[in-house]
PDB file of C-alpha atoms in Angstrom:
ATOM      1  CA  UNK A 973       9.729 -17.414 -12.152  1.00  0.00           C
ATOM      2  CA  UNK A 974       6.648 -18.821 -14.669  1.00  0.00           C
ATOM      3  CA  UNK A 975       9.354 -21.324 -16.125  1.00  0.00           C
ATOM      4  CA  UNK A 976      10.729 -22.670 -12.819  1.00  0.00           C
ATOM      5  CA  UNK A 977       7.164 -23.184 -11.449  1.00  0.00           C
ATOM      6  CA  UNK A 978       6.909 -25.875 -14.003  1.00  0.00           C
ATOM      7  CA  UNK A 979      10.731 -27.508 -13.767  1.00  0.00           C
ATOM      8  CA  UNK A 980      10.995 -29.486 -10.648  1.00  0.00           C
ATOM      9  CA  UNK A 981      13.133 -32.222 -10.263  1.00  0.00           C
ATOM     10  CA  UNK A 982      12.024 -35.587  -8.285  1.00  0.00           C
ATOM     11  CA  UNK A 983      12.716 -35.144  -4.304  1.00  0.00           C
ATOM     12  CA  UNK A 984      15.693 -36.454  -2.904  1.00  0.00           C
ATOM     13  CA  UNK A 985      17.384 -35.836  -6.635  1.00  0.00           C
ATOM     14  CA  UNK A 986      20.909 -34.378  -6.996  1.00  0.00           C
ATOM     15  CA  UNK A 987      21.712 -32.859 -10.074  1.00  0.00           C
ATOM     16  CA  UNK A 988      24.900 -30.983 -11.258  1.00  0.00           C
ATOM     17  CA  UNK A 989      23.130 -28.343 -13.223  1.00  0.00           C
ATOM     18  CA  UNK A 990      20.052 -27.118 -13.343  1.00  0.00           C
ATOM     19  CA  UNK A 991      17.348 -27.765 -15.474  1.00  0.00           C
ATOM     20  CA  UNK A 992      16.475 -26.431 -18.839  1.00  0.00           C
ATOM     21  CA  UNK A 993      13.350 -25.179 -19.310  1.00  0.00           C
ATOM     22  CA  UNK A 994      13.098 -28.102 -22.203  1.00  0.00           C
ATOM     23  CA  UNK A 995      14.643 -30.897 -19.165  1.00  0.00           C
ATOM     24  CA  UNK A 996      12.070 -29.708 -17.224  1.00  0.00           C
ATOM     25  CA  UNK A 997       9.015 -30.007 -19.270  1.00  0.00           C
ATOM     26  CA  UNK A 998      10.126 -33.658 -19.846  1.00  0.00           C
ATOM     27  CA  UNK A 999      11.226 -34.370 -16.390  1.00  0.00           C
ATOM     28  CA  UNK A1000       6.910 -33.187 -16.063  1.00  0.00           C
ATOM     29  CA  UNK A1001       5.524 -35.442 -18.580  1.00  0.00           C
ATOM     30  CA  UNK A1002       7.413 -38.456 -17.017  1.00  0.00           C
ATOM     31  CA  UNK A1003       5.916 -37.773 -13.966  1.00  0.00           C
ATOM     32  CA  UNK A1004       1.743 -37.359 -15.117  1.00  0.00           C
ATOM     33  CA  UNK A1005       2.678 -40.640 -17.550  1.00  0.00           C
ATOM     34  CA  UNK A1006       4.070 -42.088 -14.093  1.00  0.00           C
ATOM     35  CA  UNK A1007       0.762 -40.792 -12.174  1.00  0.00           C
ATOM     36  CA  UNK A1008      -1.614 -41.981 -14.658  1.00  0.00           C
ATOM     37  CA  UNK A1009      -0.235 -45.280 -15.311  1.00  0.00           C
ATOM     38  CA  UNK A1010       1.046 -46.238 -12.030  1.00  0.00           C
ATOM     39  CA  UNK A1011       0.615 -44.856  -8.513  1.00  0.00           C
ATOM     40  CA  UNK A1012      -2.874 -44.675  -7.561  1.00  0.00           C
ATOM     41  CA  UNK A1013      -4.097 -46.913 -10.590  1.00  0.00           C
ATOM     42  CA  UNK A1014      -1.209 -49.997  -9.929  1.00  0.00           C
ATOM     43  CA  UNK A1015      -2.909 -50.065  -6.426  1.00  0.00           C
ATOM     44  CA  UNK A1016      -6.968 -49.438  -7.548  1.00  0.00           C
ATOM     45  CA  UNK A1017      -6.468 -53.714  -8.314  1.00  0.00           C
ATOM     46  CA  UNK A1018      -5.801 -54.116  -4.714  1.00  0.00           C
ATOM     47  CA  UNK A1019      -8.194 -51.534  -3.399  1.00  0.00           C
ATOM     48  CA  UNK A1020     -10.900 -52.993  -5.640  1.00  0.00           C
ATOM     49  CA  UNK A1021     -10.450 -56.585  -4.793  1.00  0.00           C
ATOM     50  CA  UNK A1022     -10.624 -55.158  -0.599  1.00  0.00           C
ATOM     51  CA  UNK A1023     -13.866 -52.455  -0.667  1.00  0.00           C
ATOM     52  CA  UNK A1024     -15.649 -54.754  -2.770  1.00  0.00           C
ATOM     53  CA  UNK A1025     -15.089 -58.491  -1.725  1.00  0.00           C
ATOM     54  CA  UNK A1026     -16.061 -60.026  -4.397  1.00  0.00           C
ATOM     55  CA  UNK A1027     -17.573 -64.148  -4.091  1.00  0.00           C
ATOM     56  CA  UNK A1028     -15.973 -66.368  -6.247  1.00  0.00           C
ATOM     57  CA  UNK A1029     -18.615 -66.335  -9.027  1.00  0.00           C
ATOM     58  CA  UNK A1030     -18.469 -62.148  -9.314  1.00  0.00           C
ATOM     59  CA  UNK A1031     -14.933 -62.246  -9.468  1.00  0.00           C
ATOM     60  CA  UNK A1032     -14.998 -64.607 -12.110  1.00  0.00           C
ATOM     61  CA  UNK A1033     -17.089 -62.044 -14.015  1.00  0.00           C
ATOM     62  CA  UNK A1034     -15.908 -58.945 -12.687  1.00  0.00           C
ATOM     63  CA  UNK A1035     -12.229 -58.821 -13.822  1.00  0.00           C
ATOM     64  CA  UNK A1036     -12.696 -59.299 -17.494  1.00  0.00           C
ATOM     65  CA  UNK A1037     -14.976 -56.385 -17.834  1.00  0.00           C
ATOM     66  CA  UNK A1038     -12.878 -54.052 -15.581  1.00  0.00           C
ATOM     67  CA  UNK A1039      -9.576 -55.444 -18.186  1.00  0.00           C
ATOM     68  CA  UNK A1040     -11.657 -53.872 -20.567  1.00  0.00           C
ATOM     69  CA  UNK A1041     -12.570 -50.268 -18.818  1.00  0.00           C
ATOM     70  CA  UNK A1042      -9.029 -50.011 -18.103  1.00  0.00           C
ATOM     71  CA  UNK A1043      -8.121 -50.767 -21.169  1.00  0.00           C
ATOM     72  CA  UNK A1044     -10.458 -47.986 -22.302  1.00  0.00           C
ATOM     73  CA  UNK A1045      -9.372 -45.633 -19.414  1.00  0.00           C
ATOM     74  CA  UNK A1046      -5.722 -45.771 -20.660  1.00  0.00           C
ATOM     75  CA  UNK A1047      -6.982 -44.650 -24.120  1.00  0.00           C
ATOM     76  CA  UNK A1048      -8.455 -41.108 -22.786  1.00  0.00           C
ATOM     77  CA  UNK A1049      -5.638 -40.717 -20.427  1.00  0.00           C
ATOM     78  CA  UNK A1050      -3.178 -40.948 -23.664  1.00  0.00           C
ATOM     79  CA  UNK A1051      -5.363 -38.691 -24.881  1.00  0.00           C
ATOM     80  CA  UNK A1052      -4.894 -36.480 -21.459  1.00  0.00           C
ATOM     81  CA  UNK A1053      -1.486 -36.752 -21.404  1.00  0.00           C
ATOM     82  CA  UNK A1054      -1.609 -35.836 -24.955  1.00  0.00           C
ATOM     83  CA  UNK A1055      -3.073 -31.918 -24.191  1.00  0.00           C
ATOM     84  CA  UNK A1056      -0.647 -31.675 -20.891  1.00  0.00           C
ATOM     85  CA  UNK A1057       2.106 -31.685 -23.517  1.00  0.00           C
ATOM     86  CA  UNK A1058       0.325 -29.090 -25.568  1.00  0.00           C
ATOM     87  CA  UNK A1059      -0.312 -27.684 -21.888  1.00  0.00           C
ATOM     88  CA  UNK A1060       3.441 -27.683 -21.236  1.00  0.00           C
ATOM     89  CA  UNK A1061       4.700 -26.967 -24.619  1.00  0.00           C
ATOM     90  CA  UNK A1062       2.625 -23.388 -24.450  1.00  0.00           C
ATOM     91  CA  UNK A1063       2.587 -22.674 -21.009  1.00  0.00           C
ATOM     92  CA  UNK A1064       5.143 -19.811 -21.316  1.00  0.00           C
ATOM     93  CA  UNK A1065       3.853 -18.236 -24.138  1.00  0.00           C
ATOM     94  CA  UNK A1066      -0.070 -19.338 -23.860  1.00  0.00           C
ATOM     95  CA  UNK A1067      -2.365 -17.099 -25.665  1.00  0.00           C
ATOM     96  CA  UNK A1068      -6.021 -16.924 -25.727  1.00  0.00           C
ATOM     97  CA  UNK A1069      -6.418 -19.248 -28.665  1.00  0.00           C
ATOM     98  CA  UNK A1070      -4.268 -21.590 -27.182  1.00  0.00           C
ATOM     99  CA  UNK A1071      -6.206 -21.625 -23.708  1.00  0.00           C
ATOM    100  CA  UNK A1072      -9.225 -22.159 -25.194  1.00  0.00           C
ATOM    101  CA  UNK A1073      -8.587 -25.198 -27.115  1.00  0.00           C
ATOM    102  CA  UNK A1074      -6.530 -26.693 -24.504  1.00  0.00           C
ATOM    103  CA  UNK A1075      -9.858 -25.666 -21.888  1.00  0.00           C
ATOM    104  CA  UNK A1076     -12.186 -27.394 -24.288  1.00  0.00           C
ATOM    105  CA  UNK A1077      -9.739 -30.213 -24.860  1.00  0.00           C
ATOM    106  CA  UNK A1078     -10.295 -30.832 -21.397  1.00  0.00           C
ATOM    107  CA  UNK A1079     -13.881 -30.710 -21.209  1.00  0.00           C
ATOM    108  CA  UNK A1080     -13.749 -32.901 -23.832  1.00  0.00           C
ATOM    109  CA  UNK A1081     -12.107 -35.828 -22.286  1.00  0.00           C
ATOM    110  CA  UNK A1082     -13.817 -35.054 -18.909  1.00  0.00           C
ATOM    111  CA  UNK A1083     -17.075 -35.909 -21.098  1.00  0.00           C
ATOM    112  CA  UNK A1084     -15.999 -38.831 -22.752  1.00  0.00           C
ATOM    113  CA  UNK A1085     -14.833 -40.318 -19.396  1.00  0.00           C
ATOM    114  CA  UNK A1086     -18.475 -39.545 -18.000  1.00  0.00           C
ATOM    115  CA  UNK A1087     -19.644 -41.647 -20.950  1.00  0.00           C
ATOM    116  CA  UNK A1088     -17.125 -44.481 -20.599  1.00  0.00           C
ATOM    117  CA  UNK A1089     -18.267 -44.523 -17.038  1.00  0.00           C
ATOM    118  CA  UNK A1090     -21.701 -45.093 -18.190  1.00  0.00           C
ATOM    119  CA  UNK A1091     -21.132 -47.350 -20.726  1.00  0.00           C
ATOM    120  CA  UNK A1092     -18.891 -49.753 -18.475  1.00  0.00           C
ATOM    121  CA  UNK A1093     -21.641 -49.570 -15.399  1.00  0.00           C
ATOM    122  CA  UNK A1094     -23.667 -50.856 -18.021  1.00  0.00           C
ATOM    123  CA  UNK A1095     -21.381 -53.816 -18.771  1.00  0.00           C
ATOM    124  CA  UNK A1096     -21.053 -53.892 -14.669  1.00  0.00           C
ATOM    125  CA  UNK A1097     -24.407 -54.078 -14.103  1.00  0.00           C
ATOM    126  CA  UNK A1098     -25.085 -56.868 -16.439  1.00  0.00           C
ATOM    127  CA  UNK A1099     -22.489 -58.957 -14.405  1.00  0.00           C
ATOM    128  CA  UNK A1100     -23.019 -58.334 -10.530  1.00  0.00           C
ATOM    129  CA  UNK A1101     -26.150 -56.857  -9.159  1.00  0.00           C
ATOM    130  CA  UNK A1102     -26.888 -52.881  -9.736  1.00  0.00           C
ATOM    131  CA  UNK A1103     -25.943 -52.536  -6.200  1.00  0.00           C
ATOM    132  CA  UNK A1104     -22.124 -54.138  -6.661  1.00  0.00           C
ATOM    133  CA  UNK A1105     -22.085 -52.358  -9.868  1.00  0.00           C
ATOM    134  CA  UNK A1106     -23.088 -48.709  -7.808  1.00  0.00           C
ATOM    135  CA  UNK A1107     -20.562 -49.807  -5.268  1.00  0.00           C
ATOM    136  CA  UNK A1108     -17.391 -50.494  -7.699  1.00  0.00           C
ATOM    137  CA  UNK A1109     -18.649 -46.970  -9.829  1.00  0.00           C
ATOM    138  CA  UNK A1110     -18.404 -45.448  -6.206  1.00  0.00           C
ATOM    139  CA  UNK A1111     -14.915 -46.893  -5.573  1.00  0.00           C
ATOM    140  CA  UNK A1112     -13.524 -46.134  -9.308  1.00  0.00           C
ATOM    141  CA  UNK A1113     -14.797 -42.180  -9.058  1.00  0.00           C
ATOM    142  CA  UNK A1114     -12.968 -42.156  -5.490  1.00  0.00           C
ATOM    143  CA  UNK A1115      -9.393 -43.691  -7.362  1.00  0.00           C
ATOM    144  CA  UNK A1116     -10.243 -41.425 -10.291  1.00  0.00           C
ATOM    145  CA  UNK A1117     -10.533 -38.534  -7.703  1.00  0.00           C
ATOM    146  CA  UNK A1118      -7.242 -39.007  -5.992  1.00  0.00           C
ATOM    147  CA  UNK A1119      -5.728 -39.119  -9.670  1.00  0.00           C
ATOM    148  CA  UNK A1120      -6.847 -35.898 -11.013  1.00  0.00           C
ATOM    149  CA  UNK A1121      -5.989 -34.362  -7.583  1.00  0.00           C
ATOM    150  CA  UNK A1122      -2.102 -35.342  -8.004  1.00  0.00           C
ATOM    151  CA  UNK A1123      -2.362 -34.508 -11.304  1.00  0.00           C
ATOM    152  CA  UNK A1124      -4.312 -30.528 -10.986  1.00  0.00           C
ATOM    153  CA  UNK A1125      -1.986 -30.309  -8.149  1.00  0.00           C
ATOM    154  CA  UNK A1126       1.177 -30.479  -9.884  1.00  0.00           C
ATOM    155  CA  UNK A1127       0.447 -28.198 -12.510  1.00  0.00           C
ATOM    156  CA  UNK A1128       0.805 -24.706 -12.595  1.00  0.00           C
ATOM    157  CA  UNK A1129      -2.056 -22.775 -12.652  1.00  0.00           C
ATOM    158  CA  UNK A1130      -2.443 -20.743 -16.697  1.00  0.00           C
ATOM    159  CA  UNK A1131      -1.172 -17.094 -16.351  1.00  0.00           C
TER     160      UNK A1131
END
């Protein structure tokens, strides 16, 4: 029951045989790489570019830096995508030790993210007023948000 919690296969799909428990784990990872490189962050361009309406002159400045954060961003969510492997990889035999580290792995990247937030509202701020710069952190936590919801939501909970 643990094991076909975790293999599901894409809706709509037909396949002839069922899914190892190997298929599955890989048919998993090809959907979080999907989520956190696509999905909600292909469309956070175009839902940047509406909320905040930039003029002509902050645009100019804007994009560049963002290049950069998302650049940055895709670094820790290697990293993330990284410790759902390990997540995956142990999930039917997870022991204590193995919950831990993956739990502070977490907390881990959830901290470095806070501080790549702060470091890039910096950069932000030194390119549109603090109140654009508050606005776009305030649009970027709501993408981020939606993200980590698809993602926590298709993962099985640690028994």
């Amino acid at each position: 029951m643990l094991a076909l919690s975790f293999v599901s296969a894409p809706a709509g799909a037909q396949t002839t045989k069922p899914l190892t428990a190997d298929e599955g784990r890989e048919s998993n990872l090809r959907m979080y790489v999907e989520l956190l490189r696509s999905d909600v962050r292909a469309q956070a361009v175009a839902i940047i570019t509406e909320v905040m309406a930039f003029s002509e002159e902050e645009d100019a400045k804007f994009w560049p830096v963002y290049r950069d954060f998302e650049r940055d961003l895709a670094g820790l969510n290697d990293q993330r995508l990284a410790l759902i492997k390990q997540y995956a990889d142990n999930y039917s035999q997870m022991t204590d030790a193995v919950a831990d580290k993956l739990a502070r792995g977490a907390l881990d990247l959830e901290g470095k993210r806070h501080e790549l937030k702060v470091k890039y509202y910096d950069r932000f701020r030194s390119v549109l007023t603090p109140k654009m710069a508050a606005k776009f952190l305030q649009v970027e936590n709501q993408i981020l948000l939606l993200l980590d919801l698809q993602i926590a939501a298709s993962l099985p909970v640690v028994q």
